[in-house]
Coordinates of C-alpha atoms in Angstrom, one line a residue:
Chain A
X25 CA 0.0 0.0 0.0
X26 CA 0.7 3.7 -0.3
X27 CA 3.1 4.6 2.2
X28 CA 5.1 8.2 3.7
X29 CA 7.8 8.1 5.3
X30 CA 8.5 10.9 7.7
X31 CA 11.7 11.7 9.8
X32 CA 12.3 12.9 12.3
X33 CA 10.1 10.8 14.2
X34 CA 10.8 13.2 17.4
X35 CA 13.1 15.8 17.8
X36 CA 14.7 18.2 20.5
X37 CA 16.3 21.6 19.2
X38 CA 17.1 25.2 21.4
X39 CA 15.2 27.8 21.5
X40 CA 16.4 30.3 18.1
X41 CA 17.3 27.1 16.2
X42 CA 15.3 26.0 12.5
X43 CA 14.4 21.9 12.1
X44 CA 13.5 20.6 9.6
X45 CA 10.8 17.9 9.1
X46 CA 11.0 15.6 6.2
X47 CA 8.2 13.5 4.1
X48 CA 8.7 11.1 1.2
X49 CA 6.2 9.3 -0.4
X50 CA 7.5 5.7 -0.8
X51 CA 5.8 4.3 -3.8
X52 CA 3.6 6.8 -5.1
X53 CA 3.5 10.2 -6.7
X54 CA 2.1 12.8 -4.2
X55 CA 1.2 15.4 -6.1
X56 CA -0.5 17.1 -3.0
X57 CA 1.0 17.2 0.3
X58 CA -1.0 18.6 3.4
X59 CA 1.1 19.8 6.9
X60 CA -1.2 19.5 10.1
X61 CA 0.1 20.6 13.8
X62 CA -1.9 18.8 16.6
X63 CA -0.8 20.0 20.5
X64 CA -2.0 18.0 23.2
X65 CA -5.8 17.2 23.4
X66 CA -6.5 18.8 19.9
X67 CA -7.2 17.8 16.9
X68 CA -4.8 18.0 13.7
X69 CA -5.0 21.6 12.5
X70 CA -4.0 22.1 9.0
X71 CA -1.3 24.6 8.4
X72 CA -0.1 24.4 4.8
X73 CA -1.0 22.6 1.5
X74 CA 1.8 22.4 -1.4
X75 CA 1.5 21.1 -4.9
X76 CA 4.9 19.7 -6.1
X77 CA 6.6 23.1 -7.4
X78 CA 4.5 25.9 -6.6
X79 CA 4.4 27.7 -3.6
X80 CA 2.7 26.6 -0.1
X81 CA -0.7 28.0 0.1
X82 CA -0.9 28.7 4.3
X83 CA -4.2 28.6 6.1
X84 CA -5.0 31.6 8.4
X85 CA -2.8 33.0 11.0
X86 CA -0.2 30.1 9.7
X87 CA 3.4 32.4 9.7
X88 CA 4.5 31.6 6.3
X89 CA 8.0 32.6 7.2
X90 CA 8.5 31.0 10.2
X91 CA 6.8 27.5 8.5
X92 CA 8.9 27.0 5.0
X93 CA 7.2 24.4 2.7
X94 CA 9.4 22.8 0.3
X95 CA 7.9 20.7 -2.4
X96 CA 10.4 19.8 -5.1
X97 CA 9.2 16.4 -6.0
X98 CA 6.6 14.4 -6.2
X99 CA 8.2 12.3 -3.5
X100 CA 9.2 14.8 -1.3
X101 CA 8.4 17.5 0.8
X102 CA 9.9 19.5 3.8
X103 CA 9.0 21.8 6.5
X104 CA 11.3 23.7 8.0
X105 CA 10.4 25.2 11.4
X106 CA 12.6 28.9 11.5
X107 CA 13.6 30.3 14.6
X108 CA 11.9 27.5 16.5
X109 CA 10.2 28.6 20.1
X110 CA 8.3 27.0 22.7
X111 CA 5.2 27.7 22.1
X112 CA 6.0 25.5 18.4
X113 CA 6.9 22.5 20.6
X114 CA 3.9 20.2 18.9
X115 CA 3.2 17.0 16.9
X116 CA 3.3 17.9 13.4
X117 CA 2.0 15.5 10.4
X118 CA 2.3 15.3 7.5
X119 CA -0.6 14.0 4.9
X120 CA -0.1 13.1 0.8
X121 CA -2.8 12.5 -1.4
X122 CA -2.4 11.1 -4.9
X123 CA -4.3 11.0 -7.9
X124 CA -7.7 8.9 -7.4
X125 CA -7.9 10.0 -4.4
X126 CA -7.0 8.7 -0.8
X127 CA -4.9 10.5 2.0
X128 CA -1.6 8.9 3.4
X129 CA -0.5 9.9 6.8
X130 CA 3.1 10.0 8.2
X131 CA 4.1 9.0 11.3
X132 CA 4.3 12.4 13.1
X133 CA 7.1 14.4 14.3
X134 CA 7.7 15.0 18.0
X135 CA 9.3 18.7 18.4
X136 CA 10.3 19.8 21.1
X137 CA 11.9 23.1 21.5
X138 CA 13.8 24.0 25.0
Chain B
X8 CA -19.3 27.8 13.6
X9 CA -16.6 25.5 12.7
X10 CA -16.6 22.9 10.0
X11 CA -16.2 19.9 11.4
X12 CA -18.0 19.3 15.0
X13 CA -17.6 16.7 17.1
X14 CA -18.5 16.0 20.8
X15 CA -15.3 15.4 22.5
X16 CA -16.2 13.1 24.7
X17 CA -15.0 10.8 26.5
X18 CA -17.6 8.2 25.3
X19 CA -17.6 5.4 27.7
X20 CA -19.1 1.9 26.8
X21 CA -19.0 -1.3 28.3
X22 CA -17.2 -4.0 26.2
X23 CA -19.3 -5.9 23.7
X24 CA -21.7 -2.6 23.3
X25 CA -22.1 -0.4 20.2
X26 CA -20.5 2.6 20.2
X27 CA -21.8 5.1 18.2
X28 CA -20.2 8.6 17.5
X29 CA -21.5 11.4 15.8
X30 CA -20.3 14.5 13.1
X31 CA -21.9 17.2 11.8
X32 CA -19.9 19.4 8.9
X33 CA -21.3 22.8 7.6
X34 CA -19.9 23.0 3.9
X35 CA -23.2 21.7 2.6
X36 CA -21.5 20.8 -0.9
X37 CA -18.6 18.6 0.7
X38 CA -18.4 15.0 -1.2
X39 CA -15.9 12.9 1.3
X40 CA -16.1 11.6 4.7
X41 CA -13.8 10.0 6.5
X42 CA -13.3 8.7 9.6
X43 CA -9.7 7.8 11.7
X44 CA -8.7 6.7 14.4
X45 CA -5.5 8.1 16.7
X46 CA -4.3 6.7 19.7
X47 CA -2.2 8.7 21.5
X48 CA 1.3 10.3 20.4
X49 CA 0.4 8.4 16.7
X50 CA -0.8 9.5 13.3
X51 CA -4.1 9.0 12.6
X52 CA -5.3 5.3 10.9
X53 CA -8.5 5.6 8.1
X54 CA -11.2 3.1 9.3
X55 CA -13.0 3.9 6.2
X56 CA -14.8 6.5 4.2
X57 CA -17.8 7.1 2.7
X58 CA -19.4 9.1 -0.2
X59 CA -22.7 8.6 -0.7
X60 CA -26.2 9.1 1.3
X61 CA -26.5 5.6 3.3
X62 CA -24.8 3.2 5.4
X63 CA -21.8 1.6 4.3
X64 CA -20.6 -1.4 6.5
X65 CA -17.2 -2.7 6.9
X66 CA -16.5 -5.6 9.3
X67 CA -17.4 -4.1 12.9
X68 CA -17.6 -0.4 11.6
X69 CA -20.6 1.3 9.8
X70 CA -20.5 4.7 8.5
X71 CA -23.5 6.7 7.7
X72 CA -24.2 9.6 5.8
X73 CA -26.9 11.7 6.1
X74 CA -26.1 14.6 3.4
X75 CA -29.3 16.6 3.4
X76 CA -28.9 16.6 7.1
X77 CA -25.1 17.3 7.0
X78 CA -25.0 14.5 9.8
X79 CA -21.9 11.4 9.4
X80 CA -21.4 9.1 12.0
X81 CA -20.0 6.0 12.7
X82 CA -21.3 2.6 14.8
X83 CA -18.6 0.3 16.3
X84 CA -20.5 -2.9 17.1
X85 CA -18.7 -5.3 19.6
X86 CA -16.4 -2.8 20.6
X87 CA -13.4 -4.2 22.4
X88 CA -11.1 -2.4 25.2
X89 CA -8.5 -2.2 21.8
X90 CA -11.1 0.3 20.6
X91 CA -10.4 3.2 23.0
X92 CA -8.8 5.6 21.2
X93 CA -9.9 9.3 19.7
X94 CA -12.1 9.2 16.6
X95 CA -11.7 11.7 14.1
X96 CA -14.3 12.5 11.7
X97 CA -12.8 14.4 8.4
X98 CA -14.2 16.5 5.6
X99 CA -12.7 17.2 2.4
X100 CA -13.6 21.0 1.6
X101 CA -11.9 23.7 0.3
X102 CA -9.3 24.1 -2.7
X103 CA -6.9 21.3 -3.2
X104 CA -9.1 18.7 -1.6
X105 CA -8.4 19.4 1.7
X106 CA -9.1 17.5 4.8
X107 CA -10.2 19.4 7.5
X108 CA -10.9 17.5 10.8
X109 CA -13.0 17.9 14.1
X110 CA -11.7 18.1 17.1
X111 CA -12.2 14.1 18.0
X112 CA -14.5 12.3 20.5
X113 CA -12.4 9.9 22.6
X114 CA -13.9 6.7 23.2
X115 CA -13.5 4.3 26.4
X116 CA -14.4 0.9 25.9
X117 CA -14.1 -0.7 29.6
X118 CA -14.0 -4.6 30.0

């Protein structure tokens, strides 16, 4: 089955620091990929969608500085948390869909910023 | 009024019970539904989804879809301690095909 790949499963970085979050698709073409953040007790909230080579579109009040969305491939995209604080410290997902439909979920991303 | 709703829960259920959880979206012309399940600290797992108006059945899950009502929900029958976990109910709306979530209703499932 359709499987993403996502690393790092957890991370711990200083406060001031960027980290980036990687997501492959494994053996299919994502030609969509969707970036959720869920804190503790909450649902995913979706923070970014990218097609593979145009820019991120960001959902409201989503800092499209601070969150940089790289999709270069159709196998790969990145988000890059700049200047990480505290207050990012959350599970962040990442979600590809492919054409005929269907939504693939990575494993998640632990950060933790101290 | 957000676009997915859920009642958080918990939902508590004795084992061998159906448990039945319920969604309500407000984009009147979404097409997909899904629901997922996420036990803590994981991604979410699809259970299933459904498109059209009805009941769709898939071993101990059934989804239904109520579209005039803008009502999706989804019965667990013999639910098993295994089963606790938060259920998310998803909507795909927007550009791009987006899936937008509720906030979850966390099911019990005691022996």
């Amino acid at each position: 089955g359709a499987v993403v790949s996502q690393h790092p499963s957890w991370v711990i970085c200083k406060s001031g620091t960027s980290v980036k979050i990687e997501c492959r698709s494994l053996d299919f073409q994502a030609t969509t990929m969707f970036w959720y953040r869920q804190f503790p007790k909450q649902s995913l909230m979706l923070m970014a969608t990218s097609n593979e080579g145009s820019k991120a579109t960001y959902e409201q009040g989503v800092e499209k500085d601070k969150f940089l969305i790289n999709h270069a491939s159709l196998t790969l995209s990145t988000l890059t948390v700049t200047s990480a604080h505290p207050e990012d410290s959350s599970f962040y997902i990442c979600s590809a869909s492919r054409t005929g439909g269907g939504y693939t979920f990575g494993s998640g991303t632990r950060l933790t910023v101290v | 009024q957000k676009e997915v709703e859920q009642n958080s829960g918990p939902l508590s259920v004795p084992e061998g019970a159906i448990a039945s959880l319920n969604c309500t979206y407000s984009d009147r012309g979404s097409q997909s539904f899904f629901w997922y399940r996420q036990y803590s600290g994981k991604s979410p797992e699809l259970i299933m989804f459904i498109y059209s108006n009805g009941d769709k059945e898939d071993g101990r899950f059934t989804a239904q879809l109520n579209k005039a009502s803008q009502y999706v929900s989804l019965l667990i029958r013999d639910s098993q301690p295994s089963d606790s976990a938060t259920y998310l109910c998803a909507v795909v709306g927007g550009g791009y095909n987006k899936l937008i979530f509720g906030a979850g209703t966390r099911l019990a499932v005691h022996p």
